[in-house]
PDB file of C-alpha atoms in Angstrom:
ATOM      1  CA  UNK A   1      22.315  17.774   4.582  1.00  0.00           C
ATOM      2  CA  UNK A   2      24.412  16.037   1.927  1.00  0.00           C
ATOM      3  CA  UNK A   3      26.858  13.164   2.368  1.00  0.00           C
ATOM      4  CA  UNK A   4      28.896  11.053  -0.073  1.00  0.00           C
ATOM      5  CA  UNK A   5      30.338   7.671   0.895  1.00  0.00           C
ATOM      6  CA  UNK A   6      30.872   4.090  -0.268  1.00  0.00           C
ATOM      7  CA  UNK A   7      28.577   1.166   0.494  1.00  0.00           C
ATOM      8  CA  UNK A   8      28.975  -2.511  -0.296  1.00  0.00           C
ATOM      9  CA  UNK A   9      26.696  -3.690  -3.115  1.00  0.00           C
ATOM     10  CA  UNK A  10      27.017  -7.416  -3.638  1.00  0.00           C
ATOM     11  CA  UNK A  11      30.683  -8.241  -4.236  1.00  0.00           C
ATOM     12  CA  UNK A  12      31.891  -4.672  -4.804  1.00  0.00           C
ATOM     13  CA  UNK A  13      31.633  -1.152  -3.418  1.00  0.00           C
ATOM     14  CA  UNK A  14      29.800   1.734  -5.008  1.00  0.00           C
ATOM     15  CA  UNK A  15      29.722   5.450  -4.238  1.00  0.00           C
ATOM     16  CA  UNK A  16      26.388   6.969  -3.217  1.00  0.00           C
ATOM     17  CA  UNK A  17      25.095  10.412  -2.391  1.00  0.00           C
ATOM     18  CA  UNK A  18      22.731  10.758   0.568  1.00  0.00           C
ATOM     19  CA  UNK A  19      20.385  13.721   0.789  1.00  0.00           C
ATOM     20  CA  UNK A  20      18.532  14.122   4.045  1.00  0.00           C
ATOM     21  CA  UNK A  21      15.942  16.449   5.512  1.00  0.00           C
ATOM     22  CA  UNK A  22      15.289  16.862   9.208  1.00  0.00           C
ATOM     23  CA  UNK A  23      11.817  17.850  10.390  1.00  0.00           C
ATOM     24  CA  UNK A  24       9.915  17.870  13.637  1.00  0.00           C
ATOM     25  CA  UNK A  25       6.466  16.416  14.191  1.00  0.00           C
ATOM     26  CA  UNK A  26       4.712  16.294  17.541  1.00  0.00           C
ATOM     27  CA  UNK A  27       7.878  17.238  19.397  1.00  0.00           C
ATOM     28  CA  UNK A  28       9.872  14.428  17.762  1.00  0.00           C
ATOM     29  CA  UNK A  29      12.675  14.823  15.229  1.00  0.00           C
ATOM     30  CA  UNK A  30      12.539  12.751  12.037  1.00  0.00           C
ATOM     31  CA  UNK A  31      15.106  12.321   9.270  1.00  0.00           C
ATOM     32  CA  UNK A  32      14.100  11.368   5.744  1.00  0.00           C
ATOM     33  CA  UNK A  33      16.920  10.605   3.330  1.00  0.00           C
ATOM     34  CA  UNK A  34      17.411   9.260  -0.191  1.00  0.00           C
ATOM     35  CA  UNK A  35      20.415   7.410  -1.641  1.00  0.00           C
ATOM     36  CA  UNK A  36      21.515   7.989  -5.236  1.00  0.00           C
ATOM     37  CA  UNK A  37      24.303   6.048  -6.938  1.00  0.00           C
ATOM     38  CA  UNK A  38      27.094   8.322  -8.139  1.00  0.00           C
ATOM     39  CA  UNK A  39      28.523   7.674 -11.602  1.00  0.00           C
ATOM     40  CA  UNK A  40      31.978   8.600 -10.378  1.00  0.00           C
ATOM     41  CA  UNK A  41      34.992   8.823 -12.678  1.00  0.00           C
ATOM     42  CA  UNK A  42      38.503   9.627 -11.625  1.00  0.00           C
ATOM     43  CA  UNK A  43      39.394  11.018 -15.029  1.00  0.00           C
ATOM     44  CA  UNK A  44      37.958  13.364 -17.692  1.00  0.00           C
ATOM     45  CA  UNK A  45      36.533  12.134 -20.968  1.00  0.00           C
ATOM     46  CA  UNK A  46      38.964  11.969 -23.863  1.00  0.00           C
ATOM     47  CA  UNK A  47      36.418  12.583 -26.655  1.00  0.00           C
ATOM     48  CA  UNK A  48      37.860   9.444 -28.292  1.00  0.00           C
ATOM     49  CA  UNK A  49      35.202   6.798 -28.763  1.00  0.00           C
ATOM     50  CA  UNK A  50      37.407   3.727 -28.314  1.00  0.00           C
ATOM     51  CA  UNK A  51      38.499   4.991 -24.877  1.00  0.00           C
ATOM     52  CA  UNK A  52      35.339   6.689 -23.584  1.00  0.00           C
ATOM     53  CA  UNK A  53      33.160   3.700 -24.544  1.00  0.00           C
ATOM     54  CA  UNK A  54      35.172   1.202 -22.488  1.00  0.00           C
ATOM     55  CA  UNK A  55      33.198  -0.409 -19.662  1.00  0.00           C
ATOM     56  CA  UNK A  56      34.144   0.634 -16.125  1.00  0.00           C
ATOM     57  CA  UNK A  57      35.000  -1.174 -12.898  1.00  0.00           C
ATOM     58  CA  UNK A  58      31.384  -2.060 -12.050  1.00  0.00           C
ATOM     59  CA  UNK A  59      31.101  -3.881 -15.364  1.00  0.00           C
ATOM     60  CA  UNK A  60      34.421  -5.627 -14.660  1.00  0.00           C
ATOM     61  CA  UNK A  61      32.985  -7.047 -11.442  1.00  0.00           C
ATOM     62  CA  UNK A  62      29.870  -8.287 -13.228  1.00  0.00           C
ATOM     63  CA  UNK A  63      31.850  -9.832 -16.083  1.00  0.00           C
ATOM     64  CA  UNK A  64      34.212 -11.647 -13.713  1.00  0.00           C
ATOM     65  CA  UNK A  65      31.209 -13.008 -11.802  1.00  0.00           C
ATOM     66  CA  UNK A  66      29.760 -14.402 -15.025  1.00  0.00           C
ATOM     67  CA  UNK A  67      33.090 -15.951 -16.033  1.00  0.00           C
ATOM     68  CA  UNK A  68      33.334 -17.646 -12.664  1.00  0.00           C
ATOM     69  CA  UNK A  69      30.081 -19.453 -13.364  1.00  0.00           C
ATOM     70  CA  UNK A  70      31.587 -21.005 -16.522  1.00  0.00           C
ATOM     71  CA  UNK A  71      34.186 -22.832 -14.401  1.00  0.00           C
ATOM     72  CA  UNK A  72      37.006 -22.075 -16.826  1.00  0.00           C
ATOM     73  CA  UNK A  73      40.431 -20.587 -16.085  1.00  0.00           C
ATOM     74  CA  UNK A  74      41.157 -17.004 -17.056  1.00  0.00           C
ATOM     75  CA  UNK A  75      43.637 -14.238 -16.303  1.00  0.00           C
ATOM     76  CA  UNK A  76      43.087 -10.677 -15.135  1.00  0.00           C
ATOM     77  CA  UNK A  77      45.813  -8.217 -16.133  1.00  0.00           C
ATOM     78  CA  UNK A  78      45.910  -4.753 -14.566  1.00  0.00           C
ATOM     79  CA  UNK A  79      47.794  -2.387 -16.863  1.00  0.00           C
ATOM     80  CA  UNK A  80      49.119   0.990 -15.746  1.00  0.00           C
ATOM     81  CA  UNK A  81      50.382   3.134 -18.650  1.00  0.00           C
ATOM     82  CA  UNK A  82      53.286   4.452 -16.655  1.00  0.00           C
ATOM     83  CA  UNK A  83      54.762   7.097 -18.934  1.00  0.00           C
ATOM     84  CA  UNK A  84      51.524   8.650 -20.217  1.00  0.00           C
ATOM     85  CA  UNK A  85      51.615  11.440 -17.576  1.00  0.00           C
ATOM     86  CA  UNK A  86      55.068  12.398 -18.874  1.00  0.00           C
ATOM     87  CA  UNK A  87      53.738  12.362 -22.461  1.00  0.00           C
ATOM     88  CA  UNK A  88      50.859  14.607 -21.360  1.00  0.00           C
ATOM     89  CA  UNK A  89      53.299  17.018 -19.741  1.00  0.00           C
ATOM     90  CA  UNK A  90      55.618  17.169 -22.746  1.00  0.00           C
ATOM     91  CA  UNK A  91      53.154  17.142 -25.645  1.00  0.00           C
ATOM     92  CA  UNK A  92      49.720  17.895 -24.167  1.00  0.00           C
ATOM     93  CA  UNK A  93      46.830  15.765 -22.982  1.00  0.00           C
ATOM     94  CA  UNK A  94      45.337  15.448 -26.473  1.00  0.00           C
ATOM     95  CA  UNK A  95      48.470  13.637 -27.666  1.00  0.00           C
ATOM     96  CA  UNK A  96      48.455  11.478 -24.547  1.00  0.00           C
ATOM     97  CA  UNK A  97      44.800  10.541 -25.088  1.00  0.00           C
ATOM     98  CA  UNK A  98      45.474   9.582 -28.704  1.00  0.00           C
ATOM     99  CA  UNK A  99      48.368   7.404 -27.603  1.00  0.00           C
ATOM    100  CA  UNK A 100      46.144   5.730 -25.004  1.00  0.00           C
ATOM    101  CA  UNK A 101      43.612   5.017 -27.761  1.00  0.00           C
ATOM    102  CA  UNK A 102      46.282   3.495 -30.022  1.00  0.00           C
ATOM    103  CA  UNK A 103      47.584   1.404 -27.147  1.00  0.00           C
ATOM    104  CA  UNK A 104      44.094   0.081 -26.412  1.00  0.00           C
ATOM    105  CA  UNK A 105      43.712  -0.841 -30.095  1.00  0.00           C
ATOM    106  CA  UNK A 106      46.904  -2.886 -29.889  1.00  0.00           C
ATOM    107  CA  UNK A 107      45.837  -4.646 -26.696  1.00  0.00           C
ATOM    108  CA  UNK A 108      42.462  -5.468 -28.200  1.00  0.00           C
ATOM    109  CA  UNK A 109      44.019  -6.817 -31.404  1.00  0.00           C
ATOM    110  CA  UNK A 110      46.589  -9.034 -29.707  1.00  0.00           C
ATOM    111  CA  UNK A 111      44.942 -10.140 -26.471  1.00  0.00           C
ATOM    112  CA  UNK A 112      41.278  -9.176 -26.050  1.00  0.00           C
ATOM    113  CA  UNK A 113      39.183  -9.145 -29.220  1.00  0.00           C
ATOM    114  CA  UNK A 114      36.027 -10.313 -27.456  1.00  0.00           C
ATOM    115  CA  UNK A 115      33.481  -7.843 -26.103  1.00  0.00           C
ATOM    116  CA  UNK A 116      33.784  -6.742 -22.476  1.00  0.00           C
ATOM    117  CA  UNK A 117      37.401  -7.803 -22.064  1.00  0.00           C
ATOM    118  CA  UNK A 118      39.044  -4.364 -21.600  1.00  0.00           C
ATOM    119  CA  UNK A 119      37.862  -2.064 -18.801  1.00  0.00           C
ATOM    120  CA  UNK A 120      38.915   1.428 -17.773  1.00  0.00           C
ATOM    121  CA  UNK A 121      39.755   1.698 -14.082  1.00  0.00           C
ATOM    122  CA  UNK A 122      41.363   5.167 -13.962  1.00  0.00           C
ATOM    123  CA  UNK A 123      42.711   7.593 -16.528  1.00  0.00           C
ATOM    124  CA  UNK A 124      45.779   5.441 -17.201  1.00  0.00           C
ATOM    125  CA  UNK A 125      44.877   2.085 -15.640  1.00  0.00           C
ATOM    126  CA  UNK A 126      43.034  -0.610 -17.558  1.00  0.00           C
ATOM    127  CA  UNK A 127      41.951  -4.153 -16.765  1.00  0.00           C
ATOM    128  CA  UNK A 128      42.191  -6.858 -19.426  1.00  0.00           C
ATOM    129  CA  UNK A 129      40.526 -10.261 -19.139  1.00  0.00           C
ATOM    130  CA  UNK A 130      42.294 -13.019 -21.074  1.00  0.00           C
ATOM    131  CA  UNK A 131      40.568 -16.390 -21.268  1.00  0.00           C
ATOM    132  CA  UNK A 132      42.472 -17.817 -24.241  1.00  0.00           C
ATOM    133  CA  UNK A 133      45.596 -19.722 -23.152  1.00  0.00           C
ATOM    134  CA  UNK A 134      47.451 -18.966 -26.384  1.00  0.00           C
ATOM    135  CA  UNK A 135      46.832 -15.241 -26.040  1.00  0.00           C
ATOM    136  CA  UNK A 136      48.050 -15.384 -22.462  1.00  0.00           C
ATOM    137  CA  UNK A 137      51.147 -17.280 -23.610  1.00  0.00           C
ATOM    138  CA  UNK A 138      51.775 -14.488 -26.134  1.00  0.00           C
ATOM    139  CA  UNK A 139      51.426 -11.883 -23.384  1.00  0.00           C
ATOM    140  CA  UNK A 140      53.718 -13.786 -21.041  1.00  0.00           C
ATOM    141  CA  UNK A 141      56.343 -14.154 -23.776  1.00  0.00           C
ATOM    142  CA  UNK A 142      56.158 -10.440 -24.564  1.00  0.00           C
ATOM    143  CA  UNK A 143      56.597  -9.562 -20.896  1.00  0.00           C
ATOM    144  CA  UNK A 144      59.583 -11.842 -20.406  1.00  0.00           C
ATOM    145  CA  UNK A 145      61.273 -10.753 -23.635  1.00  0.00           C
ATOM    146  CA  UNK A 146      60.282  -7.077 -23.457  1.00  0.00           C
ATOM    147  CA  UNK A 147      58.825  -7.163 -26.955  1.00  0.00           C
ATOM    148  CA  UNK A 148      56.898  -4.489 -28.822  1.00  0.00           C
ATOM    149  CA  UNK A 149      53.569  -6.214 -28.212  1.00  0.00           C
ATOM    150  CA  UNK A 150      53.656  -4.587 -24.774  1.00  0.00           C
ATOM    151  CA  UNK A 151      56.054  -1.659 -25.148  1.00  0.00           C
ATOM    152  CA  UNK A 152      54.298  -0.089 -28.113  1.00  0.00           C
ATOM    153  CA  UNK A 153      55.924   2.495 -30.392  1.00  0.00           C
ATOM    154  CA  UNK A 154      53.250   5.001 -31.434  1.00  0.00           C
ATOM    155  CA  UNK A 155      53.419   7.855 -33.932  1.00  0.00           C
ATOM    156  CA  UNK A 156      50.899  10.677 -33.476  1.00  0.00           C
ATOM    157  CA  UNK A 157      51.360  13.441 -36.044  1.00  0.00           C
ATOM    158  CA  UNK A 158      55.117  12.957 -36.102  1.00  0.00           C
ATOM    159  CA  UNK A 159      55.407  12.685 -32.308  1.00  0.00           C
ATOM    160  CA  UNK A 160      56.894   9.249 -31.704  1.00  0.00           C
ATOM    161  CA  UNK A 161      56.837   7.715 -28.245  1.00  0.00           C
ATOM    162  CA  UNK A 162      57.035   4.221 -26.799  1.00  0.00           C
ATOM    163  CA  UNK A 163      54.112   3.713 -24.429  1.00  0.00           C
ATOM    164  CA  UNK A 164      55.082   1.205 -21.781  1.00  0.00           C
ATOM    165  CA  UNK A 165      53.037  -0.265 -18.941  1.00  0.00           C
ATOM    166  CA  UNK A 166      53.463  -1.855 -15.581  1.00  0.00           C
ATOM    167  CA  UNK A 167      51.318  -4.981 -15.437  1.00  0.00           C
ATOM    168  CA  UNK A 168      49.996  -7.079 -12.554  1.00  0.00           C
ATOM    169  CA  UNK A 169      48.428 -10.422 -13.448  1.00  0.00           C
ATOM    170  CA  UNK A 170      46.392 -12.913 -11.430  1.00  0.00           C
ATOM    171  CA  UNK A 171      45.048 -16.260 -12.581  1.00  0.00           C
ATOM    172  CA  UNK A 172      41.602 -17.554 -11.731  1.00  0.00           C
ATOM    173  CA  UNK A 173      41.307 -21.331 -11.560  1.00  0.00           C
ATOM    174  CA  UNK A 174      37.883 -23.022 -11.704  1.00  0.00           C
ATOM    175  CA  UNK A 175      38.126 -24.298  -8.124  1.00  0.00           C
ATOM    176  CA  UNK A 176      38.930 -20.928  -6.536  1.00  0.00           C
ATOM    177  CA  UNK A 177      36.429 -19.486  -4.050  1.00  0.00           C
ATOM    178  CA  UNK A 178      38.011 -16.056  -3.473  1.00  0.00           C
ATOM    179  CA  UNK A 179      35.521 -13.185  -3.583  1.00  0.00           C
ATOM    180  CA  UNK A 180      35.508 -11.172  -6.805  1.00  0.00           C
ATOM    181  CA  UNK A 181      36.350  -7.972  -4.937  1.00  0.00           C
ATOM    182  CA  UNK A 182      39.345  -9.717  -3.339  1.00  0.00           C
ATOM    183  CA  UNK A 183      40.384 -11.121  -6.711  1.00  0.00           C
ATOM    184  CA  UNK A 184      40.434  -7.602  -8.187  1.00  0.00           C
ATOM    185  CA  UNK A 185      42.334  -6.348  -5.130  1.00  0.00           C
ATOM    186  CA  UNK A 186      44.891  -9.101  -5.678  1.00  0.00           C
ATOM    187  CA  UNK A 187      45.432  -7.938  -9.256  1.00  0.00           C
ATOM    188  CA  UNK A 188      46.002  -4.406  -7.950  1.00  0.00           C
ATOM    189  CA  UNK A 189      48.542  -5.745  -5.458  1.00  0.00           C
ATOM    190  CA  UNK A 190      50.344  -7.506  -8.302  1.00  0.00           C
ATOM    191  CA  UNK A 191      50.348  -4.210 -10.201  1.00  0.00           C
ATOM    192  CA  UNK A 192      51.732  -2.352  -7.186  1.00  0.00           C
ATOM    193  CA  UNK A 193      54.513  -4.922  -6.939  1.00  0.00           C
ATOM    194  CA  UNK A 194      55.290  -4.474 -10.636  1.00  0.00           C
ATOM    195  CA  UNK A 195      55.488  -0.696 -10.193  1.00  0.00           C
ATOM    196  CA  UNK A 196      57.888  -1.090  -7.262  1.00  0.00           C
ATOM    197  CA  UNK A 197      60.106  -3.574  -9.103  1.00  0.00           C
ATOM    198  CA  UNK A 198      62.977  -1.747 -10.794  1.00  0.00           C
ATOM    199  CA  UNK A 199      64.160  -4.842 -12.683  1.00  0.00           C
ATOM    200  CA  UNK A 200      60.984  -5.833 -14.518  1.00  0.00           C
ATOM    201  CA  UNK A 201      57.693  -4.140 -15.306  1.00  0.00           C
ATOM    202  CA  UNK A 202      55.348  -7.025 -14.436  1.00  0.00           C
ATOM    203  CA  UNK A 203      54.300  -9.266 -11.576  1.00  0.00           C
ATOM    204  CA  UNK A 204      52.321 -12.502 -11.897  1.00  0.00           C
ATOM    205  CA  UNK A 205      50.371 -14.126  -9.076  1.00  0.00           C
ATOM    206  CA  UNK A 206      49.416 -17.758  -9.695  1.00  0.00           C
ATOM    207  CA  UNK A 207      50.314 -17.802 -13.403  1.00  0.00           C
TER     208      UNK A 207
END
């Protein structure tokens, strides 16, 4: 028999695959099973190094746990590249993947130059950790003013599109005791609120 399900591992959940074998010995039934962690991805590889090499959600949880120990404030921004599916439909997934890569380059340059600060959550959702107050101020200003630091105009082989995100942001203060998994869930709730909001493309909790 074969089953796949999630189990809690520390402060986050992970998918596992259970393989079991039933056998009988001395008129009693016994079940022996093994659990194997599944390296699950909700998206195909892009064959673009800057995107495919991004750490995933497990690494995000570990990095946030380490940052917590430093007792310094930081921000977690969940970015959903809202119009990439439309770009894929109009110009093909290869163009969409290249635009994702260019967008990630811009985010890294302006807000997250340190290692392990941008994480891929799904095909078009990314998490960005910002611990520098000036970089966060730049992000906040760009969100409020709708500047091109966030809504990025990208040219791929003559195909010009503005890639724009919805962004949910939560702030972590040194005295907070919220679980890391709940903190990530809160950032997703902020993102959901930003997606629902027709007047602005961002939502900030605690910032």
